[in-house]
mmCIF file of C-alpha atoms in Angstrom:
data_model
loop_
_atom_site.group_PDB
_atom_site.id
_atom_site.type_symbol
_atom_site.label_atom_id
_atom_site.label_comp_id
_atom_site.label_asym_id
_atom_site.label_seq_id
_atom_site.Cartn_x
_atom_site.Cartn_y
_atom_site.Cartn_z
ATOM 1 C CA UNK A 10 5.747 6.231 -14.495
ATOM 2 C CA UNK A 11 4.228 3.890 -16.759
ATOM 3 C CA UNK A 12 7.442 2.067 -17.065
ATOM 4 C CA UNK A 13 8.082 1.747 -12.951
ATOM 5 C CA UNK A 14 4.795 0.697 -12.277
ATOM 6 C CA UNK A 15 5.416 -2.395 -15.341
ATOM 7 C CA UNK A 16 8.948 -3.026 -13.797
ATOM 8 C CA UNK A 17 7.942 -3.089 -10.028
ATOM 9 C CA UNK A 18 5.145 -5.248 -11.422
ATOM 10 C CA UNK A 19 7.124 -7.683 -13.143
ATOM 11 C CA UNK A 20 9.720 -7.878 -10.229
ATOM 12 C CA UNK A 21 7.635 -8.607 -7.416
ATOM 13 C CA UNK A 22 4.914 -11.113 -8.975
ATOM 14 C CA UNK A 23 8.429 -13.058 -9.774
ATOM 15 C CA UNK A 24 9.247 -12.790 -6.275
ATOM 16 C CA UNK A 25 6.348 -13.880 -5.061
ATOM 17 C CA UNK A 26 5.526 -16.762 -7.503
ATOM 18 C CA UNK A 27 4.912 -20.142 -6.775
ATOM 19 C CA UNK A 28 7.648 -20.655 -9.209
ATOM 20 C CA UNK A 29 10.269 -19.272 -7.654
ATOM 21 C CA UNK A 30 12.501 -21.569 -5.142
ATOM 22 C CA UNK A 31 11.143 -22.680 -1.827
ATOM 23 C CA UNK A 32 7.800 -23.942 -0.297
ATOM 24 C CA UNK A 33 4.240 -22.889 -1.760
ATOM 25 C CA UNK A 34 3.718 -18.572 -1.282
ATOM 26 C CA UNK A 35 1.496 -18.550 2.616
ATOM 27 C CA UNK A 36 1.999 -14.317 1.730
ATOM 28 C CA UNK A 37 0.796 -12.428 -0.577
ATOM 29 C CA UNK A 38 2.333 -9.051 -2.274
ATOM 30 C CA UNK A 39 1.437 -6.699 0.312
ATOM 31 C CA UNK A 40 3.873 -9.147 2.833
ATOM 32 C CA UNK A 41 6.962 -8.518 -0.297
ATOM 33 C CA UNK A 42 5.795 -4.451 0.182
ATOM 34 C CA UNK A 43 5.450 -4.669 4.086
ATOM 35 C CA UNK A 44 9.281 -6.172 3.937
ATOM 36 C CA UNK A 45 10.658 -3.848 2.035
ATOM 37 C CA UNK A 46 9.176 -0.769 3.830
ATOM 38 C CA UNK A 47 10.272 -1.916 6.899
ATOM 39 C CA UNK A 48 13.724 -3.054 5.813
ATOM 40 C CA UNK A 49 14.062 0.685 4.337
ATOM 41 C CA UNK A 50 13.517 2.420 7.127
ATOM 42 C CA UNK A 51 16.198 -0.073 9.271
ATOM 43 C CA UNK A 52 17.828 -3.283 9.951
ATOM 44 C CA UNK A 53 15.670 -6.090 11.124
ATOM 45 C CA UNK A 54 15.868 -9.717 12.385
ATOM 46 C CA UNK A 55 13.706 -12.391 11.168
ATOM 47 C CA UNK A 56 11.303 -12.397 14.234
ATOM 48 C CA UNK A 57 11.182 -8.455 14.392
ATOM 49 C CA UNK A 58 10.055 -8.383 10.506
ATOM 50 C CA UNK A 59 7.911 -11.710 10.530
ATOM 51 C CA UNK A 60 6.108 -9.275 13.981
ATOM 52 C CA UNK A 61 5.767 -6.051 11.614
ATOM 53 C CA UNK A 62 4.141 -7.515 8.645
ATOM 54 C CA UNK A 63 2.661 -10.600 10.152
ATOM 55 C CA UNK A 64 3.571 -14.275 9.275
ATOM 56 C CA UNK A 65 4.902 -16.459 10.326
ATOM 57 C CA UNK A 66 7.405 -17.982 10.997
ATOM 58 C CA UNK A 67 7.669 -20.415 8.419
ATOM 59 C CA UNK A 68 6.620 -17.346 5.853
ATOM 60 C CA UNK A 69 9.318 -14.568 6.524
ATOM 61 C CA UNK A 70 11.781 -17.207 6.034
ATOM 62 C CA UNK A 71 10.520 -17.522 2.304
ATOM 63 C CA UNK A 72 10.568 -14.029 2.008
ATOM 64 C CA UNK A 73 13.718 -13.477 3.633
ATOM 65 C CA UNK A 74 14.871 -16.824 0.769
ATOM 66 C CA UNK A 75 13.575 -14.724 -1.998
ATOM 67 C CA UNK A 76 13.974 -11.026 -1.708
ATOM 68 C CA UNK A 77 17.527 -12.578 -1.340
ATOM 69 C CA UNK A 78 17.506 -14.411 -4.332
ATOM 70 C CA UNK A 79 16.232 -10.885 -5.930
ATOM 71 C CA UNK A 80 19.336 -9.539 -5.200
ATOM 72 C CA UNK A 81 16.948 -6.926 -2.872
ATOM 73 C CA UNK A 82 17.768 -7.710 0.708
ATOM 74 C CA UNK A 83 21.288 -8.887 2.552
ATOM 75 C CA UNK A 84 22.131 -10.152 5.799
ATOM 76 C CA UNK A 85 24.636 -7.741 8.401
ATOM 77 C CA UNK A 86 24.805 -8.666 12.048
ATOM 78 C CA UNK A 87 21.498 -5.745 12.360
ATOM 79 C CA UNK A 88 20.324 -8.154 10.771
ATOM 80 C CA UNK A 89 18.309 -7.999 6.571
ATOM 81 C CA UNK A 90 19.006 -4.876 5.430
ATOM 82 C CA UNK A 91 18.051 -3.150 1.240
ATOM 83 C CA UNK A 92 20.607 -3.548 -1.566
ATOM 84 C CA UNK A 93 21.264 -1.351 -3.505
ATOM 85 C CA UNK A 94 19.295 -2.748 -5.734
ATOM 86 C CA UNK A 95 16.373 -3.039 -3.096
ATOM 87 C CA UNK A 96 16.733 0.377 -1.775
ATOM 88 C CA UNK A 97 16.105 1.815 -5.995
ATOM 89 C CA UNK A 98 12.424 -0.661 -5.800
ATOM 90 C CA UNK A 99 12.028 1.288 -3.148
ATOM 91 C CA UNK A 100 12.145 3.923 -4.003
ATOM 92 C CA UNK A 101 10.518 3.456 -7.065
ATOM 93 C CA UNK A 102 7.315 2.344 -5.094
ATOM 94 C CA UNK A 103 7.549 5.063 -3.577
ATOM 95 C CA UNK A 104 6.939 7.314 -6.325
ATOM 96 C CA UNK A 105 3.633 4.754 -6.637
ATOM 97 C CA UNK A 106 2.249 5.592 -3.064
ATOM 98 C CA UNK A 107 4.083 8.486 -2.203
ATOM 99 C CA UNK A 108 1.596 8.794 1.005
ATOM 100 C CA UNK A 109 0.251 5.812 3.063
ATOM 101 C CA UNK A 110 -0.441 6.317 6.312
ATOM 102 C CA UNK A 111 -3.163 5.562 9.099
ATOM 103 C CA UNK A 112 -6.352 7.822 9.055
ATOM 104 C CA UNK A 113 -8.267 8.651 12.430
ATOM 105 C CA UNK A 114 -12.206 7.554 12.642
ATOM 106 C CA UNK A 115 -14.172 10.116 11.453
ATOM 107 C CA UNK A 116 -17.565 10.673 9.458
ATOM 108 C CA UNK A 117 -16.608 8.826 5.815
ATOM 109 C CA UNK A 118 -13.873 6.246 7.465
ATOM 110 C CA UNK A 119 -16.147 5.046 10.640
ATOM 111 C CA UNK A 120 -14.506 2.319 11.117
ATOM 112 C CA UNK A 121 -11.938 1.291 14.398
ATOM 113 C CA UNK A 122 -8.889 1.741 12.257
ATOM 114 C CA UNK A 123 -8.503 3.010 8.926
ATOM 115 C CA UNK A 124 -5.499 2.882 6.541
ATOM 116 C CA UNK A 125 -5.215 4.904 3.122
ATOM 117 C CA UNK A 126 -2.726 4.802 0.454
ATOM 118 C CA UNK A 127 -2.063 7.317 -2.366
ATOM 119 C CA UNK A 128 -1.605 6.599 -5.742
ATOM 120 C CA UNK A 129 -0.066 8.448 -8.100
ATOM 121 C CA UNK A 130 -1.446 9.927 -11.138
ATOM 122 C CA UNK A 131 -4.281 7.551 -11.864
ATOM 123 C CA UNK A 132 -7.447 9.335 -11.243
ATOM 124 C CA UNK A 133 -8.327 8.668 -15.402
ATOM 125 C CA UNK A 134 -8.218 5.206 -14.266
ATOM 126 C CA UNK A 135 -10.929 5.354 -12.120
ATOM 127 C CA UNK A 136 -14.767 4.671 -13.367
ATOM 128 C CA UNK A 137 -17.312 4.651 -10.128
ATOM 129 C CA UNK A 138 -14.574 3.125 -7.444
ATOM 130 C CA UNK A 139 -16.298 0.174 -6.546
ATOM 131 C CA UNK A 140 -13.864 -2.105 -8.039
ATOM 132 C CA UNK A 141 -11.062 -1.044 -5.542
ATOM 133 C CA UNK A 142 -13.559 -1.361 -3.002
ATOM 134 C CA UNK A 143 -15.237 -4.783 -3.206
ATOM 135 C CA UNK A 144 -11.070 -5.760 -3.820
ATOM 136 C CA UNK A 145 -10.146 -3.880 -0.053
ATOM 137 C CA UNK A 146 -12.802 -6.325 1.427
ATOM 138 C CA UNK A 147 -11.618 -9.208 -0.616
ATOM 139 C CA UNK A 148 -8.226 -8.574 0.725
ATOM 140 C CA UNK A 149 -9.190 -8.878 4.757
ATOM 141 C CA UNK A 150 -11.201 -5.048 4.771
ATOM 142 C CA UNK A 151 -14.898 -4.370 6.014
ATOM 143 C CA UNK A 152 -15.261 -1.361 4.030
ATOM 144 C CA UNK A 153 -12.994 0.980 1.912
ATOM 145 C CA UNK A 154 -13.938 4.862 0.142
ATOM 146 C CA UNK A 155 -12.048 5.948 -3.199
ATOM 147 C CA UNK A 156 -11.321 9.968 -3.340
ATOM 148 C CA UNK A 157 -9.948 11.324 -6.281
ATOM 149 C CA UNK A 158 -7.792 14.888 -6.419
ATOM 150 C CA UNK A 159 -9.594 17.605 -8.195
ATOM 151 C CA UNK A 160 -8.284 21.388 -8.177
ATOM 152 C CA UNK A 161 -7.080 21.046 -4.853
ATOM 153 C CA UNK A 162 -10.101 19.198 -3.791
ATOM 154 C CA UNK A 163 -11.066 15.572 -2.959
ATOM 155 C CA UNK A 164 -14.514 13.419 -4.344
ATOM 156 C CA UNK A 165 -15.741 10.351 -3.466
ATOM 157 C CA UNK A 166 -15.466 8.632 -7.502
ATOM 158 C CA UNK A 167 -18.777 6.584 -6.795
ATOM 159 C CA UNK A 168 -20.423 9.954 -7.140
ATOM 160 C CA UNK A 169 -17.718 12.644 -7.984
ATOM 161 C CA UNK A 170 -18.714 14.709 -4.630
ATOM 162 C CA UNK A 171 -16.840 17.051 -3.312
ATOM 163 C CA UNK A 172 -16.427 15.774 0.115
ATOM 164 C CA UNK A 173 -15.806 19.336 2.004
ATOM 165 C CA UNK A 174 -18.621 20.616 1.317
ATOM 166 C CA UNK A 175 -20.719 17.676 3.597
ATOM 167 C CA UNK A 176 -18.154 16.819 5.103
ATOM 168 C CA UNK A 177 -15.547 19.474 5.644
ATOM 169 C CA UNK A 178 -13.800 17.959 9.306
ATOM 170 C CA UNK A 179 -13.275 14.510 7.981
ATOM 171 C CA UNK A 180 -11.898 16.198 4.927
ATOM 172 C CA UNK A 181 -9.292 17.972 6.667
ATOM 173 C CA UNK A 182 -8.284 15.018 9.176
ATOM 174 C CA UNK A 183 -7.277 13.162 5.719
ATOM 175 C CA UNK A 184 -5.340 16.238 3.778
ATOM 176 C CA UNK A 185 -3.946 16.378 7.043
ATOM 177 C CA UNK A 186 -1.758 12.754 6.701
ATOM 178 C CA UNK A 187 -2.051 12.626 3.116
ATOM 179 C CA UNK A 188 -2.581 15.674 1.315
ATOM 180 C CA UNK A 189 -2.566 16.079 -2.259
ATOM 181 C CA UNK A 190 -3.130 18.775 -4.369
ATOM 182 C CA UNK A 191 -2.652 17.737 -7.444
ATOM 183 C CA UNK A 192 -5.121 16.469 -10.603
ATOM 184 C CA UNK A 193 -5.300 13.485 -10.610
ATOM 185 C CA UNK A 194 -4.045 11.473 -7.686
ATOM 186 C CA UNK A 195 -5.939 8.844 -6.016
ATOM 187 C CA UNK A 196 -6.636 7.958 -2.136
ATOM 188 C CA UNK A 197 -8.016 5.150 -1.009
ATOM 189 C CA UNK A 198 -8.567 4.656 2.930
ATOM 190 C CA UNK A 199 -10.084 0.844 4.032
ATOM 191 C CA UNK A 200 -11.148 0.486 7.338
ATOM 192 C CA UNK A 201 -11.397 -3.132 9.203
ATOM 193 C CA UNK A 202 -11.122 -4.081 12.817
ATOM 194 C CA UNK A 203 -6.914 -4.711 12.319
ATOM 195 C CA UNK A 204 -4.435 -2.140 11.302
ATOM 196 C CA UNK A 205 -3.023 -5.073 9.486
ATOM 197 C CA UNK A 206 -6.205 -5.824 7.610
ATOM 198 C CA UNK A 207 -7.133 -2.324 6.584
ATOM 199 C CA UNK A 208 -3.681 -1.455 5.244
ATOM 200 C CA UNK A 209 -3.734 -4.797 3.881
ATOM 201 C CA UNK A 210 -6.824 -3.813 2.022
ATOM 202 C CA UNK A 211 -5.611 0.203 1.304
ATOM 203 C CA UNK A 212 -3.152 -2.003 -0.527
ATOM 204 C CA UNK A 213 -4.799 -4.355 -2.417
ATOM 205 C CA UNK A 214 -7.005 -1.785 -4.064
ATOM 206 C CA UNK A 215 -4.158 0.189 -4.651
ATOM 207 C CA UNK A 216 -2.682 -2.576 -6.438
ATOM 208 C CA UNK A 217 -5.493 -3.423 -7.863
ATOM 209 C CA UNK A 218 -5.199 0.352 -9.643
ATOM 210 C CA UNK A 219 -2.180 -0.445 -11.182
ATOM 211 C CA UNK A 220 -2.501 -3.576 -12.436
ATOM 212 C CA UNK A 221 -5.122 -2.532 -13.970
#
């Protein structure tokens, strides 16, 4: 897993770096990730891709150009598609972040919109979860919670509290969407006033975890 993470960090950081061909970036690592995620599902034209990942026309042009330079996507009649290299990069992303989904409003996820990322096997890297929470908020979320899988249960990182005991219904809702029974898996859920900001916050916190 460590080698996969290092390779992803090097590739994606280089792709979004301002020194790469094209104008200064008006997008982030999150937008690169979302572009690959959406194109892994089906081909998309430039305008539809821009709508999906929440950027303007200039930014999506630059993203497409840089992904082409990195040989991760190519153009077809149906739109942009992942190359074989792009598909491999996306498979590696899915090993690191195997589950990503919207989370309903619950007692512990009280925002109108919530989004969760599972980060595989990074439980030992969590201290209190405050760093990840702060990163999510800086990225646009209103709040975030960090959970760690321990012996088939979900624990709040900051207090090492098993949430099933006090928040059984909320725990069931989360496990239904991001089931994790492997020790050391981390689930980061960010809440915000829009779905995109919630996902952006969760990704930022998840990426900061593997970035360390």
